[in-house]
Amino acid sequence: MRILQLSDTHLRGDNKLSFRVVDTRRCLDATVAHLKSMAQKPDVIILSGDLADSGDLNAYHILTELFSPLNIPIYALPGNHDRRDRMQNVLKDWCPSDPDVAPHICYTVEMDDLRLVVLDSTHPGSHSGHFFPAVETWLTGELRKRPQVQTLLFMHHPPFTTGLGVMDEPFENQQLFAALVADNPQLRLCFGHMHRPIITQWQGRLCVTAPSAAMQIDLDLSPEGGDTFVMEAPGYLLHHWENQTLNTHVCQIPTNVTFDGPYPFADSVNPVGPSD
């Protein structure tokens, strides 16, 4: 089983440059071309948030147009730059949300010996991560169903500090989430948001963050770091589950890499919409 995790495409639907610099449509075209060329296609694709820049409606339509011909099951979750309502309207087949936890986009993909749990950590208008009581109740119930089965939990915001200064914002109800993670040894946690591959252990569980499919945050480990990006190679994570072994590979997308930057994250918002 090959689960490809793609994150932080920040696609604009108006042909303008994201953050005044990045042609995210060109980046996405390169990503789709790479997926089509792969000799071993993924069995599942997970889009782990910040699909659209500032919740751009047309961006979600472009995503469906480009990804649907791949004929690969796709699942998506929101990031702080997305709009839940637009995702659920345009990408409804990619967001099979459990109505019991609405408006949060949370659901589980069941397989014979593997589970994919998708968790919504967003709050409209906020840049940081959140773990609401309703989501905690839902997640507790889901993890009790098959506690013996290896489980990949996908969420946009990591709850741990990364050293990237301004990106290490408070994570609401972190201790509540930490206790739940510590009680479930079957979990591996997979995040986006950081625009860099990061591997750590938190609450006794392996955690990984995905690189961006567009631009990477500058590796500045000062208190002011984390607020600029560079045009390093775009990438993704490939989670490979076979013979009860789960490996996570950090992969790159072939493109013309310039390493230009650092640039500020300018002209982008954390949208507030009807999903409030």
PDB file of C-alpha atoms in Angstrom:
ATOM      1  CA  MET A   1       0.000   0.000   0.000  1.00  0.00           C
ATOM      2  CA  ARG A   2       1.438   3.341  -1.103  1.00  0.00           C
ATOM      3  CA  ILE A   3      -0.092   6.490   0.419  1.00  0.00           C
ATOM      4  CA  LEU A   4       1.215   9.676  -1.163  1.00  0.00           C
ATOM      5  CA  GLN A   5       0.885  12.786   1.010  1.00  0.00           C
ATOM      6  CA  LEU A   6       0.881  16.058  -0.895  1.00  0.00           C
ATOM      7  CA  SER A   7       0.659  19.320   0.998  1.00  0.00           C
ATOM      8  CA  ASP A   8       0.540  23.110   0.771  1.00  0.00           C
ATOM      9  CA  THR A   9      -0.050  23.610  -2.937  1.00  0.00           C
ATOM     10  CA  HIS A  10      -1.359  27.160  -2.233  1.00  0.00           C
ATOM     11  CA  LEU A  11      -3.012  27.234  -5.637  1.00  0.00           C
ATOM     12  CA  ARG A  12      -4.493  30.470  -6.952  1.00  0.00           C
ATOM     13  CA  GLY A  13      -7.316  30.342  -9.449  1.00  0.00           C
ATOM     14  CA  ASP A  14      -6.746  33.792 -10.952  1.00  0.00           C
ATOM     15  CA  ASN A  15      -3.393  33.145 -12.691  1.00  0.00           C
ATOM     16  CA  LYS A  16      -1.619  35.482 -10.276  1.00  0.00           C
ATOM     17  CA  LEU A  17       1.513  34.589  -8.330  1.00  0.00           C
ATOM     18  CA  SER A  18       1.082  33.298  -4.788  1.00  0.00           C
ATOM     19  CA  PHE A  19       2.902  35.510  -2.291  1.00  0.00           C
ATOM     20  CA  ARG A  20       3.770  37.750  -5.317  1.00  0.00           C
ATOM     21  CA  VAL A  21       6.462  35.235  -6.333  1.00  0.00           C
ATOM     22  CA  VAL A  22       5.332  31.638  -6.866  1.00  0.00           C
ATOM     23  CA  ASP A  23       3.559  30.329  -9.959  1.00  0.00           C
ATOM     24  CA  THR A  24       1.669  27.675  -8.020  1.00  0.00           C
ATOM     25  CA  ARG A  25      -0.264  26.559 -11.114  1.00  0.00           C
ATOM     26  CA  ARG A  26       3.031  25.730 -12.800  1.00  0.00           C
ATOM     27  CA  CYS A  27       4.121  23.880  -9.670  1.00  0.00           C
ATOM     28  CA  LEU A  28       0.885  21.893  -9.656  1.00  0.00           C
ATOM     29  CA  ASP A  29       1.209  21.040 -13.347  1.00  0.00           C
ATOM     30  CA  ALA A  30       4.703  19.689 -12.633  1.00  0.00           C
ATOM     31  CA  THR A  31       3.325  17.664  -9.734  1.00  0.00           C
ATOM     32  CA  VAL A  32       0.572  16.090 -11.832  1.00  0.00           C
ATOM     33  CA  ALA A  33       3.026  15.328 -14.639  1.00  0.00           C
ATOM     34  CA  HIS A  34       5.286  13.615 -12.115  1.00  0.00           C
ATOM     35  CA  LEU A  35       2.410  11.539 -10.728  1.00  0.00           C
ATOM     36  CA  LYS A  36       1.479  10.435 -14.242  1.00  0.00           C
ATOM     37  CA  SER A  37       5.073   9.394 -14.944  1.00  0.00           C
ATOM     38  CA  MET A  38       5.528   7.291 -11.801  1.00  0.00           C
ATOM     39  CA  ALA A  39       6.192   3.627 -12.563  1.00  0.00           C
ATOM     40  CA  GLN A  40       4.576   2.644  -9.269  1.00  0.00           C
ATOM     41  CA  LYS A  41       1.459   4.730  -8.842  1.00  0.00           C
ATOM     42  CA  PRO A  42       0.231   5.503  -5.308  1.00  0.00           C
ATOM     43  CA  ASP A  43      -2.841   3.635  -4.133  1.00  0.00           C
ATOM     44  CA  VAL A  44      -4.151   6.720  -2.323  1.00  0.00           C
ATOM     45  CA  ILE A  45      -3.345  10.443  -2.375  1.00  0.00           C
ATOM     46  CA  ILE A  46      -3.832  12.568   0.750  1.00  0.00           C
ATOM     47  CA  LEU A  47      -3.906  16.357   0.341  1.00  0.00           C
ATOM     48  CA  SER A  48      -2.970  17.629   3.787  1.00  0.00           C
ATOM     49  CA  GLY A  49      -4.167  21.206   3.706  1.00  0.00           C
ATOM     50  CA  ASP A  50      -3.589  24.661   2.237  1.00  0.00           C
ATOM     51  CA  LEU A  51      -4.789  23.396  -1.107  1.00  0.00           C
ATOM     52  CA  ALA A  52      -5.957  26.849  -2.215  1.00  0.00           C
ATOM     53  CA  ASP A  53      -4.404  30.201  -1.468  1.00  0.00           C
ATOM     54  CA  SER A  54      -6.852  32.277   0.601  1.00  0.00           C
ATOM     55  CA  GLY A  55      -9.667  29.789  -0.040  1.00  0.00           C
ATOM     56  CA  ASP A  56      -9.813  30.635  -3.767  1.00  0.00           C
ATOM     57  CA  LEU A  57     -12.956  28.974  -5.182  1.00  0.00           C
ATOM     58  CA  ASN A  58     -11.602  28.511  -8.696  1.00  0.00           C
ATOM     59  CA  ALA A  59      -8.497  26.829  -7.312  1.00  0.00           C
ATOM     60  CA  TYR A  60     -10.610  23.944  -6.005  1.00  0.00           C
ATOM     61  CA  HIS A  61     -12.169  23.490  -9.448  1.00  0.00           C
ATOM     62  CA  ILE A  62      -8.694  23.450 -11.028  1.00  0.00           C
ATOM     63  CA  LEU A  63      -7.561  20.821  -8.534  1.00  0.00           C
ATOM     64  CA  THR A  64     -10.414  18.511  -9.497  1.00  0.00           C
ATOM     65  CA  GLU A  65      -9.744  19.043 -13.208  1.00  0.00           C
ATOM     66  CA  LEU A  66      -6.073  18.144 -12.853  1.00  0.00           C
ATOM     67  CA  PHE A  67      -6.283  15.291 -10.346  1.00  0.00           C
ATOM     68  CA  SER A  68      -9.451  13.464 -11.379  1.00  0.00           C
ATOM     69  CA  PRO A  69      -7.914  11.975 -14.583  1.00  0.00           C
ATOM     70  CA  LEU A  70      -5.321  10.193 -12.427  1.00  0.00           C
ATOM     71  CA  ASN A  71      -8.022   7.706 -11.349  1.00  0.00           C
ATOM     72  CA  ILE A  72      -6.477   7.420  -7.890  1.00  0.00           C
ATOM     73  CA  PRO A  73      -8.572   7.744  -4.703  1.00  0.00           C
ATOM     74  CA  ILE A  74      -7.984  11.208  -3.248  1.00  0.00           C
ATOM     75  CA  TYR A  75      -8.751  12.444   0.258  1.00  0.00           C
ATOM     76  CA  ALA A  76      -8.357  16.018   1.455  1.00  0.00           C
ATOM     77  CA  LEU A  77      -8.340  18.006   4.661  1.00  0.00           C
ATOM     78  CA  PRO A  78      -8.328  21.771   5.207  1.00  0.00           C
ATOM     79  CA  GLY A  79      -5.444  24.021   6.161  1.00  0.00           C
ATOM     80  CA  ASN A  80      -5.612  27.533   7.544  1.00  0.00           C
ATOM     81  CA  HIS A  81      -5.630  29.010   4.012  1.00  0.00           C
ATOM     82  CA  ASP A  82      -8.585  26.874   2.897  1.00  0.00           C
ATOM     83  CA  ARG A  83     -12.327  27.313   3.220  1.00  0.00           C
ATOM     84  CA  ARG A  84     -14.203  24.296   4.534  1.00  0.00           C
ATOM     85  CA  ASP A  85     -17.474  25.191   2.840  1.00  0.00           C
ATOM     86  CA  ARG A  86     -15.878  25.478  -0.594  1.00  0.00           C
ATOM     87  CA  MET A  87     -13.935  22.248  -0.118  1.00  0.00           C
ATOM     88  CA  GLN A  88     -17.077  20.375   0.868  1.00  0.00           C
ATOM     89  CA  ASN A  89     -18.997  21.789  -2.089  1.00  0.00           C
ATOM     90  CA  VAL A  90     -16.375  21.398  -4.832  1.00  0.00           C
ATOM     91  CA  LEU A  91     -14.280  18.529  -3.433  1.00  0.00           C
ATOM     92  CA  LYS A  92     -17.117  16.632  -1.754  1.00  0.00           C
ATOM     93  CA  ASP A  93     -15.898  13.247  -3.009  1.00  0.00           C
ATOM     94  CA  TRP A  94     -12.481  13.995  -1.511  1.00  0.00           C
ATOM     95  CA  CYS A  95     -13.931  15.070   1.857  1.00  0.00           C
ATOM     96  CA  PRO A  96     -16.300  12.322   3.076  1.00  0.00           C
ATOM     97  CA  SER A  97     -16.832  14.172   6.349  1.00  0.00           C
ATOM     98  CA  ASP A  98     -18.531  12.474   9.281  1.00  0.00           C
ATOM     99  CA  PRO A  99     -21.703  14.542   9.892  1.00  0.00           C
ATOM    100  CA  ASP A 100     -21.434  13.824  13.623  1.00  0.00           C
ATOM    101  CA  VAL A 101     -18.539  16.277  13.893  1.00  0.00           C
ATOM    102  CA  ALA A 102     -19.717  18.963  11.432  1.00  0.00           C
ATOM    103  CA  PRO A 103     -18.618  21.552  10.429  1.00  0.00           C
ATOM    104  CA  HIS A 104     -15.173  20.024  10.981  1.00  0.00           C
ATOM    105  CA  ILE A 105     -13.856  17.851   8.141  1.00  0.00           C
ATOM    106  CA  CYS A 106     -13.041  14.619   9.969  1.00  0.00           C
ATOM    107  CA  TYR A 107     -13.361  11.049   8.676  1.00  0.00           C
ATOM    108  CA  THR A 108     -11.708   7.628   8.598  1.00  0.00           C
ATOM    109  CA  VAL A 109     -10.653   5.547   5.600  1.00  0.00           C
ATOM    110  CA  GLU A 110     -10.779   1.881   6.580  1.00  0.00           C
ATOM    111  CA  MET A 111      -8.544  -0.768   5.032  1.00  0.00           C
ATOM    112  CA  ASP A 112      -7.976  -4.394   5.992  1.00  0.00           C
ATOM    113  CA  ASP A 113      -4.843  -3.828   8.085  1.00  0.00           C
ATOM    114  CA  LEU A 114      -4.405  -0.039   7.966  1.00  0.00           C
ATOM    115  CA  ARG A 115      -6.502   2.978   8.902  1.00  0.00           C
ATOM    116  CA  LEU A 116      -6.236   6.555   7.647  1.00  0.00           C
ATOM    117  CA  VAL A 117      -7.766   9.042  10.085  1.00  0.00           C
ATOM    118  CA  VAL A 118      -8.227  12.584   8.786  1.00  0.00           C
ATOM    119  CA  LEU A 119      -8.543  15.346  11.369  1.00  0.00           C
ATOM    120  CA  ASP A 120      -9.494  19.005  10.937  1.00  0.00           C
ATOM    121  CA  SER A 121      -7.257  21.329  13.002  1.00  0.00           C
ATOM    122  CA  THR A 122      -8.473  24.609  11.509  1.00  0.00           C
ATOM    123  CA  HIS A 123     -10.612  27.494  12.726  1.00  0.00           C
ATOM    124  CA  PRO A 124     -11.739  30.137  10.188  1.00  0.00           C
ATOM    125  CA  GLY A 125      -9.592  33.250  10.369  1.00  0.00           C
ATOM    126  CA  SER A 126      -6.862  31.617  12.451  1.00  0.00           C
ATOM    127  CA  HIS A 127      -3.359  30.682  11.307  1.00  0.00           C
ATOM    128  CA  SER A 128      -2.635  28.299  14.195  1.00  0.00           C
ATOM    129  CA  GLY A 129      -3.807  24.783  15.074  1.00  0.00           C
ATOM    130  CA  HIS A 130      -6.886  23.881  17.121  1.00  0.00           C
ATOM    131  CA  PHE A 131      -8.251  20.726  18.760  1.00  0.00           C
ATOM    132  CA  PHE A 132     -11.869  21.367  19.654  1.00  0.00           C
ATOM    133  CA  PRO A 133     -13.775  19.279  22.232  1.00  0.00           C
ATOM    134  CA  ALA A 134     -16.158  17.990  19.543  1.00  0.00           C
ATOM    135  CA  VAL A 135     -13.182  16.787  17.499  1.00  0.00           C
ATOM    136  CA  GLU A 136     -11.643  15.187  20.601  1.00  0.00           C
ATOM    137  CA  THR A 137     -14.865  13.274  21.268  1.00  0.00           C
ATOM    138  CA  TRP A 138     -15.012  12.106  17.666  1.00  0.00           C
ATOM    139  CA  LEU A 139     -11.343  11.060  17.552  1.00  0.00           C
ATOM    140  CA  THR A 140     -11.579   9.188  20.856  1.00  0.00           C
ATOM    141  CA  GLY A 141     -14.477   7.170  19.493  1.00  0.00           C
ATOM    142  CA  GLU A 142     -12.710   6.437  16.203  1.00  0.00           C
ATOM    143  CA  LEU A 143      -9.495   5.235  17.852  1.00  0.00           C
ATOM    144  CA  ARG A 144     -11.450   2.879  20.097  1.00  0.00           C
ATOM    145  CA  LYS A 145     -12.947   1.045  17.129  1.00  0.00           C
ATOM    146  CA  ARG A 146      -9.778  -0.749  15.933  1.00  0.00           C
ATOM    147  CA  PRO A 147      -6.982   0.028  18.415  1.00  0.00           C
ATOM    148  CA  GLN A 148      -4.892  -2.935  17.259  1.00  0.00           C
ATOM    149  CA  VAL A 149      -4.613  -1.647  13.674  1.00  0.00           C
ATOM    150  CA  GLN A 150      -1.749   0.572  12.475  1.00  0.00           C
ATOM    151  CA  THR A 151      -3.185   4.071  11.968  1.00  0.00           C
ATOM    152  CA  LEU A 152      -1.912   7.067  10.037  1.00  0.00           C
ATOM    153  CA  LEU A 153      -3.437  10.259  11.440  1.00  0.00           C
ATOM    154  CA  PHE A 154      -3.367  13.186   9.006  1.00  0.00           C
ATOM    155  CA  MET A 155      -3.761  16.773  10.214  1.00  0.00           C
ATOM    156  CA  HIS A 156      -2.568  20.116   8.863  1.00  0.00           C
ATOM    157  CA  HIS A 157      -1.031  21.695  11.980  1.00  0.00           C
ATOM    158  CA  PRO A 158       1.686  19.921  13.987  1.00  0.00           C
ATOM    159  CA  PRO A 159       1.172  20.225  17.769  1.00  0.00           C
ATOM    160  CA  PHE A 160       4.887  20.196  18.616  1.00  0.00           C
ATOM    161  CA  THR A 161       7.485  22.962  18.376  1.00  0.00           C
ATOM    162  CA  THR A 162       9.769  22.825  15.354  1.00  0.00           C
ATOM    163  CA  GLY A 163      12.312  25.588  16.037  1.00  0.00           C
ATOM    164  CA  LEU A 164      10.971  27.632  13.112  1.00  0.00           C
ATOM    165  CA  GLY A 165      10.285  30.709  15.224  1.00  0.00           C
ATOM    166  CA  VAL A 166       7.054  32.377  14.171  1.00  0.00           C
ATOM    167  CA  MET A 167       5.531  29.109  12.920  1.00  0.00           C
ATOM    168  CA  ASP A 168       5.594  27.686  16.449  1.00  0.00           C
ATOM    169  CA  GLU A 169       2.293  29.243  17.486  1.00  0.00           C
ATOM    170  CA  PRO A 170       0.187  27.970  20.389  1.00  0.00           C
ATOM    171  CA  PHE A 171      -1.828  24.857  19.539  1.00  0.00           C
ATOM    172  CA  GLU A 172      -5.233  25.093  21.227  1.00  0.00           C
ATOM    173  CA  ASN A 173      -5.920  22.206  23.659  1.00  0.00           C
ATOM    174  CA  GLN A 174      -2.480  20.737  23.001  1.00  0.00           C
ATOM    175  CA  GLN A 175      -2.443  18.797  26.278  1.00  0.00           C
ATOM    176  CA  LEU A 176      -5.791  17.190  25.514  1.00  0.00           C
ATOM    177  CA  PHE A 177      -4.490  16.059  22.142  1.00  0.00           C
ATOM    178  CA  ALA A 178      -1.179  14.941  23.654  1.00  0.00           C
ATOM    179  CA  ALA A 179      -2.915  12.680  26.181  1.00  0.00           C
ATOM    180  CA  LEU A 180      -4.952  11.032  23.445  1.00  0.00           C
ATOM    181  CA  VAL A 181      -1.879  10.454  21.267  1.00  0.00           C
ATOM    182  CA  ALA A 182       0.063   8.983  24.207  1.00  0.00           C
ATOM    183  CA  ASP A 183      -2.754   6.527  24.869  1.00  0.00           C
ATOM    184  CA  ASN A 184      -2.755   5.163  21.311  1.00  0.00           C
ATOM    185  CA  PRO A 185       0.492   3.405  20.342  1.00  0.00           C
ATOM    186  CA  GLN A 186      -0.919   2.432  16.937  1.00  0.00           C
ATOM    187  CA  LEU A 187      -0.612   6.015  15.685  1.00  0.00           C
ATOM    188  CA  ARG A 188       1.820   7.646  13.305  1.00  0.00           C
ATOM    189  CA  LEU A 189       1.121  11.375  12.894  1.00  0.00           C
ATOM    190  CA  CYS A 190       1.439  13.106   9.517  1.00  0.00           C
ATOM    191  CA  PHE A 191       1.212  16.889   9.095  1.00  0.00           C
ATOM    192  CA  GLY A 192       1.557  19.708   6.583  1.00  0.00           C
ATOM    193  CA  HIS A 193       1.805  23.458   7.299  1.00  0.00           C
ATOM    194  CA  MET A 194       5.559  23.616   7.871  1.00  0.00           C
ATOM    195  CA  HIS A 195       6.630  23.583   4.195  1.00  0.00           C
ATOM    196  CA  ARG A 196       9.568  21.377   5.190  1.00  0.00           C
ATOM    197  CA  PRO A 197      10.119  17.684   5.941  1.00  0.00           C
ATOM    198  CA  ILE A 198      10.546  17.346   9.698  1.00  0.00           C
ATOM    199  CA  ILE A 199      10.774  14.076  11.629  1.00  0.00           C
ATOM    200  CA  THR A 200      10.399  13.895  15.388  1.00  0.00           C
ATOM    201  CA  GLN A 201       9.014  11.843  18.251  1.00  0.00           C
ATOM    202  CA  TRP A 202       6.191  13.361  20.281  1.00  0.00           C
ATOM    203  CA  GLN A 203       4.276  11.668  23.086  1.00  0.00           C
ATOM    204  CA  GLY A 204       6.096   8.470  22.153  1.00  0.00           C
ATOM    205  CA  ARG A 205       4.808   8.534  18.552  1.00  0.00           C
ATOM    206  CA  LEU A 206       6.654   9.105  15.297  1.00  0.00           C
ATOM    207  CA  CYS A 207       5.625  12.394  13.643  1.00  0.00           C
ATOM    208  CA  VAL A 208       6.449  13.668  10.165  1.00  0.00           C
ATOM    209  CA  THR A 209       5.652  16.882   8.309  1.00  0.00           C
ATOM    210  CA  ALA A 210       5.449  17.057   4.528  1.00  0.00           C
ATOM    211  CA  PRO A 211       7.401  19.423   2.292  1.00  0.00           C
ATOM    212  CA  SER A 212       5.343  21.803   0.182  1.00  0.00           C
ATOM    213  CA  ALA A 213       4.515  20.982  -3.423  1.00  0.00           C
ATOM    214  CA  ALA A 214       5.378  24.613  -4.219  1.00  0.00           C
ATOM    215  CA  MET A 215       7.804  26.501  -1.955  1.00  0.00           C
ATOM    216  CA  GLN A 216       9.778  25.594   1.192  1.00  0.00           C
ATOM    217  CA  ILE A 217      10.086  27.642   4.365  1.00  0.00           C
ATOM    218  CA  ASP A 218      13.600  28.978   4.822  1.00  0.00           C
ATOM    219  CA  LEU A 219      15.475  26.912   7.412  1.00  0.00           C
ATOM    220  CA  ASP A 220      15.988  29.765   9.861  1.00  0.00           C
ATOM    221  CA  LEU A 221      15.990  28.413  13.433  1.00  0.00           C
ATOM    222  CA  SER A 222      16.003  31.817  15.082  1.00  0.00           C
ATOM    223  CA  PRO A 223      13.022  33.270  16.991  1.00  0.00           C
ATOM    224  CA  GLU A 224      12.230  35.326  13.878  1.00  0.00           C
ATOM    225  CA  GLY A 225      12.547  32.352  11.512  1.00  0.00           C
ATOM    226  CA  GLY A 226       9.738  30.614   9.683  1.00  0.00           C
ATOM    227  CA  ASP A 227       8.288  33.730   8.051  1.00  0.00           C
ATOM    228  CA  THR A 228      10.060  33.512   4.685  1.00  0.00           C
ATOM    229  CA  PHE A 229      10.378  30.904   1.947  1.00  0.00           C
ATOM    230  CA  VAL A 230      12.874  29.791  -0.681  1.00  0.00           C
ATOM    231  CA  MET A 231      12.385  28.074  -4.022  1.00  0.00           C
ATOM    232  CA  GLU A 232      13.912  24.754  -3.057  1.00  0.00           C
ATOM    233  CA  ALA A 233      12.760  21.533  -4.708  1.00  0.00           C
ATOM    234  CA  PRO A 234       9.054  20.826  -4.165  1.00  0.00           C
ATOM    235  CA  GLY A 235       8.212  17.473  -2.687  1.00  0.00           C
ATOM    236  CA  TYR A 236       5.882  15.050  -0.941  1.00  0.00           C
ATOM    237  CA  LEU A 237       5.859  12.108   1.454  1.00  0.00           C
ATOM    238  CA  LEU A 238       5.265   8.516   0.401  1.00  0.00           C
ATOM    239  CA  HIS A 239       4.055   6.272   3.215  1.00  0.00           C
ATOM    240  CA  HIS A 240       4.697   2.629   2.272  1.00  0.00           C
ATOM    241  CA  TRP A 241       2.860  -0.077   4.242  1.00  0.00           C
ATOM    242  CA  GLU A 242       3.927  -3.651   3.511  1.00  0.00           C
ATOM    243  CA  ASN A 243       4.371  -6.801   5.613  1.00  0.00           C
ATOM    244  CA  GLN A 244       3.419  -4.906   8.782  1.00  0.00           C
ATOM    245  CA  THR A 245       6.209  -2.379   8.177  1.00  0.00           C
ATOM    246  CA  LEU A 246       5.472   1.315   7.650  1.00  0.00           C
ATOM    247  CA  ASN A 247       8.199   3.401   5.996  1.00  0.00           C
ATOM    248  CA  THR A 248       7.898   7.079   5.132  1.00  0.00           C
ATOM    249  CA  HIS A 249       9.968   8.365   2.213  1.00  0.00           C
ATOM    250  CA  VAL A 250      10.718  12.048   1.560  1.00  0.00           C
ATOM    251  CA  CYS A 251      10.482  12.556  -2.208  1.00  0.00           C
ATOM    252  CA  GLN A 252      11.148  15.425  -4.611  1.00  0.00           C
ATOM    253  CA  ILE A 253       9.209  16.599  -7.659  1.00  0.00           C
ATOM    254  CA  PRO A 254      11.381  17.164 -10.751  1.00  0.00           C
ATOM    255  CA  THR A 255      11.333  20.827 -11.736  1.00  0.00           C
ATOM    256  CA  ASN A 256      13.697  23.711 -12.430  1.00  0.00           C
ATOM    257  CA  VAL A 257      14.957  24.556  -8.959  1.00  0.00           C
ATOM    258  CA  THR A 258      16.434  28.026  -8.469  1.00  0.00           C
ATOM    259  CA  PHE A 259      16.830  28.263  -4.672  1.00  0.00           C
ATOM    260  CA  ASP A 260      15.818  31.926  -5.013  1.00  0.00           C
ATOM    261  CA  GLY A 261      14.770  33.746  -1.874  1.00  0.00           C
ATOM    262  CA  PRO A 262      14.116  34.182   0.919  1.00  0.00           C
ATOM    263  CA  TYR A 263      10.790  35.865   0.199  1.00  0.00           C
ATOM    264  CA  PRO A 264       8.099  36.955   2.663  1.00  0.00           C
ATOM    265  CA  PHE A 265       4.684  35.280   2.779  1.00  0.00           C
ATOM    266  CA  ALA A 266       2.888  38.359   1.406  1.00  0.00           C
ATOM    267  CA  ASP A 267      -0.726  38.997   0.312  1.00  0.00           C
ATOM    268  CA  SER A 268      -2.233  35.778   1.648  1.00  0.00           C
ATOM    269  CA  VAL A 269      -4.990  35.475   4.256  1.00  0.00           C
ATOM    270  CA  ASN A 270      -6.522  32.883   6.539  1.00  0.00           C
ATOM    271  CA  PRO A 271     -10.063  33.136   5.168  1.00  0.00           C
ATOM    272  CA  VAL A 272     -13.240  33.480   7.157  1.00  0.00           C
ATOM    273  CA  GLY A 273     -16.345  32.111   5.485  1.00  0.00           C
ATOM    274  CA  PRO A 274     -19.741  30.511   6.085  1.00  0.00           C
ATOM    275  CA  SER A 275     -17.940  27.563   7.730  1.00  0.00           C
ATOM    276  CA  ASP A 276     -17.478  29.714  10.870  1.00  0.00           C
TER     277      ASP A 276
END
